[in-house]
Amino acid sequence: MTTKTAPTPLPEQARPQRRFAVNMRQSGIYVAFALIVALFAVLTDGALLQPQNISNIIVQNSYVLILAIGMILVIIGGHIDLSAGSVVALTGAVCAVLTVQLGVPWWLAVLITLAAGAVIGAAQGYWVAFFGIPAFIVTLAGMLVFRALTLTVLGNQGIGPFPEQIRTLANGFTSGYLGNVGLGPLGGADLVSLLVGVAVVAGFAFTQWRKRKARLGYGQVVDPFPVFVLKIVLAAAVVLAVVVQLARFRNLPWVLVLLAVLAMGYSVMADRSVFGRHVYAIGGNLQAATLSGVKVKQVTFWVFVNMGVLSALAGIIFAGRLNQAGPTAGTSFELDAIAAAFIGGAAVQGGVGKVVGAITGGLIMGVINNGMSLIGAPSERVMLVKGLVLLAAVAYDVWTKRRA
């Protein structure tokens, strides 16, 4: 008998390597984001990139970015959620009643509110997954029902103020535990924030190196080493530039820490977990996923449960930022989240999209809002630009598919 041995891996110099090229389907969103930031930085004479303004962009758009993380999974799975904004309003109202009127401890009120969001998501997920009603219809009905429930819970009036802990989560900043460090002409900056930025860059470089090493081990095509290093350096420069500006203002916003944890956790789940791969399979080809043994109904159900939980989290953040729960909270938030997902590279038919792309799409919308506000543009012009950006993003996705 003869035994087969694994082929000896080729040295990296002998592996196939792609020439320097930019995959516009995958990297176009980041190039567009950089160009939009550069444009508004020029139009605002640098005001866009000031430390306080960068912090404002993150804090003011945090709830939309949280919704975008949940929405991208819904869209990847081939569905849509039109009720997210109403769920934000209802869960914010629930949290307000628990903390302000009933005196429930803030941490318990947050847990109950998140559980309420899960119940809402489960209710909608049941009709979509097990009853077979299209998500568009179910969530459209939910948008009306949950808005009506919000008005009922609040009595058509605002409830506040919220406990300090919830307001800190929405608007607060990390403490300067180690003091400031001098940065020459830039002045002082929080040392802890700078160390966090360095740790994030080091972690990113390590994961990219491991991914490259794994691809080389399987004999797959990789970027030339100088190009690989250049991409790491550019990403590190962007991250450190943002962290330095935040450290010069009031340290890292707590909501940014929350967003970073959510982004990393959901990116790993979407890219490397069985559940994430099943979501992509369902959105890419429903019949093939069913024949492959994917439990389509259960996966779809939990996607909507997850959307409900993240909507509740966004509701807590938004209510805490305003320091009250209002009957008009969350209006059109679902449209902003959907726009962020599609601008970030999600496919209209489902099966395509990245969590990081959705967050980038949300930041693009935030930069457009902030930049046009700084230059004094009227609201109708802001809506015009956002609409054109969304149309261009979807048209670009369709065009690249036709070329492929």
JSON list of C-alpha atoms in Angstrom, two decimals, residues 28-143:
[
{"chain": "A", "resi": 28, "resn": "GLY", "atom": "CA", "xyz": [-14.79, 51.24, -3.25]},
{"chain": "A", "resi": 29, "resn": "ILE", "atom": "CA", "xyz": [-16.74, 52.19, -0.12]},
{"chain": "A", "resi": 30, "resn": "TYR", "atom": "CA", "xyz": [-13.55, 53.05, 1.77]},
{"chain": "A", "resi": 31, "resn": "VAL", "atom": "CA", "xyz": [-12.15, 55.05, -1.14]},
{"chain": "A", "resi": 32, "resn": "ALA", "atom": "CA", "xyz": [-15.46, 56.94, -1.38]},
{"chain": "A", "resi": 33, "resn": "PHE", "atom": "CA", "xyz": [-15.44, 57.58, 2.38]},
{"chain": "A", "resi": 34, "resn": "ALA", "atom": "CA", "xyz": [-11.91, 59.00, 2.20]},
{"chain": "A", "resi": 35, "resn": "LEU", "atom": "CA", "xyz": [-12.86, 61.26, -0.72]},
{"chain": "A", "resi": 36, "resn": "ILE", "atom": "CA", "xyz": [-16.00, 62.54, 1.04]},
{"chain": "A", "resi": 37, "resn": "VAL", "atom": "CA", "xyz": [-14.04, 63.30, 4.22]},
{"chain": "A", "resi": 38, "resn": "ALA", "atom": "CA", "xyz": [-11.34, 65.10, 2.20]},
{"chain": "A", "resi": 39, "resn": "LEU", "atom": "CA", "xyz": [-13.97, 67.10, 0.29]},
{"chain": "A", "resi": 40, "resn": "PHE", "atom": "CA", "xyz": [-15.75, 68.35, 3.41]},
{"chain": "A", "resi": 41, "resn": "ALA", "atom": "CA", "xyz": [-12.47, 68.96, 5.19]},
{"chain": "A", "resi": 42, "resn": "VAL", "atom": "CA", "xyz": [-11.61, 71.41, 2.40]},
{"chain": "A", "resi": 43, "resn": "LEU", "atom": "CA", "xyz": [-15.10, 72.95, 2.22]},
{"chain": "A", "resi": 44, "resn": "THR", "atom": "CA", "xyz": [-15.17, 73.52, 6.00]},
{"chain": "A", "resi": 45, "resn": "ASP", "atom": "CA", "xyz": [-11.58, 74.80, 6.21]},
{"chain": "A", "resi": 46, "resn": "GLY", "atom": "CA", "xyz": [-10.61, 71.88, 8.42]},
{"chain": "A", "resi": 47, "resn": "ALA", "atom": "CA", "xyz": [-13.48, 72.23, 10.90]},
{"chain": "A", "resi": 48, "resn": "LEU", "atom": "CA", "xyz": [-14.73, 68.74, 10.03]},
{"chain": "A", "resi": 49, "resn": "LEU", "atom": "CA", "xyz": [-11.55, 67.16, 11.42]},
{"chain": "A", "resi": 50, "resn": "GLN", "atom": "CA", "xyz": [-11.39, 69.14, 14.65]},
{"chain": "A", "resi": 51, "resn": "PRO", "atom": "CA", "xyz": [-11.32, 66.94, 17.80]},
{"chain": "A", "resi": 52, "resn": "GLN", "atom": "CA", "xyz": [-14.71, 68.09, 19.12]},
{"chain": "A", "resi": 53, "resn": "ASN", "atom": "CA", "xyz": [-16.39, 67.66, 15.74]},
{"chain": "A", "resi": 54, "resn": "ILE", "atom": "CA", "xyz": [-15.05, 64.13, 15.24]},
{"chain": "A", "resi": 55, "resn": "SER", "atom": "CA", "xyz": [-16.38, 63.23, 18.68]},
{"chain": "A", "resi": 56, "resn": "ASN", "atom": "CA", "xyz": [-19.76, 64.78, 17.80]},
{"chain": "A", "resi": 57, "resn": "ILE", "atom": "CA", "xyz": [-20.01, 62.76, 14.58]},
{"chain": "A", "resi": 58, "resn": "ILE", "atom": "CA", "xyz": [-19.49, 59.50, 16.49]},
{"chain": "A", "resi": 59, "resn": "VAL", "atom": "CA", "xyz": [-21.86, 60.32, 19.37]},
{"chain": "A", "resi": 60, "resn": "GLN", "atom": "CA", "xyz": [-24.60, 61.80, 17.18]},
{"chain": "A", "resi": 61, "resn": "ASN", "atom": "CA", "xyz": [-24.67, 58.82, 14.81]},
{"chain": "A", "resi": 62, "resn": "SER", "atom": "CA", "xyz": [-24.09, 56.03, 17.34]},
{"chain": "A", "resi": 63, "resn": "TYR", "atom": "CA", "xyz": [-27.67, 54.77, 17.36]},
{"chain": "A", "resi": 64, "resn": "VAL", "atom": "CA", "xyz": [-27.83, 54.63, 13.55]},
{"chain": "A", "resi": 65, "resn": "LEU", "atom": "CA", "xyz": [-24.56, 52.66, 13.49]},
{"chain": "A", "resi": 66, "resn": "ILE", "atom": "CA", "xyz": [-25.97, 50.19, 16.03]},
{"chain": "A", "resi": 67, "resn": "LEU", "atom": "CA", "xyz": [-29.07, 49.76, 13.88]},
{"chain": "A", "resi": 68, "resn": "ALA", "atom": "CA", "xyz": [-26.91, 49.35, 10.77]},
{"chain": "A", "resi": 69, "resn": "ILE", "atom": "CA", "xyz": [-25.13, 46.36, 12.35]},
{"chain": "A", "resi": 70, "resn": "GLY", "atom": "CA", "xyz": [-28.45, 44.58, 12.80]},
{"chain": "A", "resi": 71, "resn": "MET", "atom": "CA", "xyz": [-29.85, 45.76, 9.48]},
{"chain": "A", "resi": 72, "resn": "ILE", "atom": "CA", "xyz": [-26.92, 44.45, 7.45]},
{"chain": "A", "resi": 73, "resn": "LEU", "atom": "CA", "xyz": [-27.59, 40.92, 8.74]},
{"chain": "A", "resi": 74, "resn": "VAL", "atom": "CA", "xyz": [-31.28, 41.24, 7.88]},
{"chain": "A", "resi": 75, "resn": "ILE", "atom": "CA", "xyz": [-30.44, 42.43, 4.36]},
{"chain": "A", "resi": 76, "resn": "ILE", "atom": "CA", "xyz": [-27.76, 39.76, 3.86]},
{"chain": "A", "resi": 77, "resn": "GLY", "atom": "CA", "xyz": [-30.44, 37.22, 4.73]},
{"chain": "A", "resi": 78, "resn": "GLY", "atom": "CA", "xyz": [-32.62, 38.60, 1.93]},
{"chain": "A", "resi": 79, "resn": "HIS", "atom": "CA", "xyz": [-35.09, 40.57, 4.07]},
{"chain": "A", "resi": 80, "resn": "ILE", "atom": "CA", "xyz": [-35.76, 44.14, 5.22]},
{"chain": "A", "resi": 81, "resn": "ASP", "atom": "CA", "xyz": [-36.90, 45.74, 8.48]},
{"chain": "A", "resi": 82, "resn": "LEU", "atom": "CA", "xyz": [-39.05, 48.87, 8.29]},
{"chain": "A", "resi": 83, "resn": "SER", "atom": "CA", "xyz": [-40.00, 48.85, 11.97]},
{"chain": "A", "resi": 84, "resn": "ALA", "atom": "CA", "xyz": [-36.58, 49.58, 13.50]},
{"chain": "A", "resi": 85, "resn": "GLY", "atom": "CA", "xyz": [-37.28, 53.25, 14.14]},
{"chain": "A", "resi": 86, "resn": "SER", "atom": "CA", "xyz": [-40.59, 52.51, 15.87]},
{"chain": "A", "resi": 87, "resn": "VAL", "atom": "CA", "xyz": [-38.92, 49.82, 17.98]},
{"chain": "A", "resi": 88, "resn": "VAL", "atom": "CA", "xyz": [-36.31, 52.40, 19.00]},
{"chain": "A", "resi": 89, "resn": "ALA", "atom": "CA", "xyz": [-39.10, 54.70, 20.17]},
{"chain": "A", "resi": 90, "resn": "LEU", "atom": "CA", "xyz": [-41.03, 51.96, 22.00]},
{"chain": "A", "resi": 91, "resn": "THR", "atom": "CA", "xyz": [-38.03, 50.48, 23.82]},
{"chain": "A", "resi": 92, "resn": "GLY", "atom": "CA", "xyz": [-36.82, 53.96, 24.79]},
{"chain": "A", "resi": 93, "resn": "ALA", "atom": "CA", "xyz": [-40.28, 54.57, 26.25]},
{"chain": "A", "resi": 94, "resn": "VAL", "atom": "CA", "xyz": [-40.17, 51.25, 28.13]},
{"chain": "A", "resi": 95, "resn": "CYS", "atom": "CA", "xyz": [-36.78, 52.13, 29.62]},
{"chain": "A", "resi": 96, "resn": "ALA", "atom": "CA", "xyz": [-38.07, 55.58, 30.64]},
{"chain": "A", "resi": 97, "resn": "VAL", "atom": "CA", "xyz": [-41.14, 54.16, 32.38]},
{"chain": "A", "resi": 98, "resn": "LEU", "atom": "CA", "xyz": [-39.02, 51.60, 34.24]},
{"chain": "A", "resi": 99, "resn": "THR", "atom": "CA", "xyz": [-36.33, 54.00, 35.43]},
{"chain": "A", "resi": 100, "resn": "VAL", "atom": "CA", "xyz": [-38.19, 57.30, 35.85]},
{"chain": "A", "resi": 101, "resn": "GLN", "atom": "CA", "xyz": [-41.71, 56.31, 36.86]},
{"chain": "A", "resi": 102, "resn": "LEU", "atom": "CA", "xyz": [-41.22, 52.91, 38.52]},
{"chain": "A", "resi": 103, "resn": "GLY", "atom": "CA", "xyz": [-37.76, 53.49, 40.02]},
{"chain": "A", "resi": 104, "resn": "VAL", "atom": "CA", "xyz": [-36.27, 50.25, 38.68]},
{"chain": "A", "resi": 105, "resn": "PRO", "atom": "CA", "xyz": [-32.44, 50.14, 38.97]},
{"chain": "A", "resi": 106, "resn": "TRP", "atom": "CA", "xyz": [-30.86, 51.32, 35.75]},
{"chain": "A", "resi": 107, "resn": "TRP", "atom": "CA", "xyz": [-29.02, 48.06, 35.01]},
{"chain": "A", "resi": 108, "resn": "LEU", "atom": "CA", "xyz": [-32.16, 45.99, 35.51]},
{"chain": "A", "resi": 109, "resn": "ALA", "atom": "CA", "xyz": [-34.18, 48.40, 33.37]},
{"chain": "A", "resi": 110, "resn": "VAL", "atom": "CA", "xyz": [-31.61, 48.05, 30.57]},
{"chain": "A", "resi": 111, "resn": "LEU", "atom": "CA", "xyz": [-31.82, 44.25, 30.71]},
{"chain": "A", "resi": 112, "resn": "ILE", "atom": "CA", "xyz": [-35.63, 44.31, 30.70]},
{"chain": "A", "resi": 113, "resn": "THR", "atom": "CA", "xyz": [-35.60, 46.73, 27.75]},
{"chain": "A", "resi": 114, "resn": "LEU", "atom": "CA", "xyz": [-33.24, 44.51, 25.77]},
{"chain": "A", "resi": 115, "resn": "ALA", "atom": "CA", "xyz": [-35.48, 41.54, 26.57]},
{"chain": "A", "resi": 116, "resn": "ALA", "atom": "CA", "xyz": [-38.48, 43.53, 25.32]},
{"chain": "A", "resi": 117, "resn": "GLY", "atom": "CA", "xyz": [-36.59, 44.16, 22.08]},
{"chain": "A", "resi": 118, "resn": "ALA", "atom": "CA", "xyz": [-35.91, 40.44, 21.76]},
{"chain": "A", "resi": 119, "resn": "VAL", "atom": "CA", "xyz": [-39.62, 39.69, 22.23]},
{"chain": "A", "resi": 120, "resn": "ILE", "atom": "CA", "xyz": [-40.53, 42.24, 19.55]},
{"chain": "A", "resi": 121, "resn": "GLY", "atom": "CA", "xyz": [-37.97, 40.74, 17.18]},
{"chain": "A", "resi": 122, "resn": "ALA", "atom": "CA", "xyz": [-39.23, 37.24, 17.94]},
{"chain": "A", "resi": 123, "resn": "ALA", "atom": "CA", "xyz": [-42.82, 38.27, 17.21]},
{"chain": "A", "resi": 124, "resn": "GLN", "atom": "CA", "xyz": [-41.87, 39.66, 13.81]},
{"chain": "A", "resi": 125, "resn": "GLY", "atom": "CA", "xyz": [-39.46, 36.81, 13.10]},
{"chain": "A", "resi": 126, "resn": "TYR", "atom": "CA", "xyz": [-42.22, 34.27, 13.72]},
{"chain": "A", "resi": 127, "resn": "TRP", "atom": "CA", "xyz": [-44.49, 35.78, 11.07]},
{"chain": "A", "resi": 128, "resn": "VAL", "atom": "CA", "xyz": [-41.63, 36.01, 8.57]},
{"chain": "A", "resi": 129, "resn": "ALA", "atom": "CA", "xyz": [-39.88, 32.70, 9.21]},
{"chain": "A", "resi": 130, "resn": "PHE", "atom": "CA", "xyz": [-42.63, 30.29, 10.22]},
{"chain": "A", "resi": 131, "resn": "PHE", "atom": "CA", "xyz": [-45.78, 31.85, 8.78]},
{"chain": "A", "resi": 132, "resn": "GLY", "atom": "CA", "xyz": [-44.22, 32.90, 5.48]},
{"chain": "A", "resi": 133, "resn": "ILE", "atom": "CA", "xyz": [-45.36, 36.53, 5.35]},
{"chain": "A", "resi": 134, "resn": "PRO", "atom": "CA", "xyz": [-42.84, 38.76, 3.54]},
{"chain": "A", "resi": 135, "resn": "ALA", "atom": "CA", "xyz": [-40.68, 40.79, 5.93]},
{"chain": "A", "resi": 136, "resn": "PHE", "atom": "CA", "xyz": [-41.63, 43.99, 4.11]},
{"chain": "A", "resi": 137, "resn": "ILE", "atom": "CA", "xyz": [-45.30, 43.53, 5.10]},
{"chain": "A", "resi": 138, "resn": "VAL", "atom": "CA", "xyz": [-44.62, 42.28, 8.64]},
{"chain": "A", "resi": 139, "resn": "THR", "atom": "CA", "xyz": [-42.24, 45.12, 9.52]},
{"chain": "A", "resi": 140, "resn": "LEU", "atom": "CA", "xyz": [-44.41, 47.72, 7.80]},
{"chain": "A", "resi": 141, "resn": "ALA", "atom": "CA", "xyz": [-47.25, 46.64, 10.06]},
{"chain": "A", "resi": 142, "resn": "GLY", "atom": "CA", "xyz": [-44.83, 46.63, 12.98]},
{"chain": "A", "resi": 143, "resn": "MET", "atom": "CA", "xyz": [-43.79, 50.19, 12.19]}
]
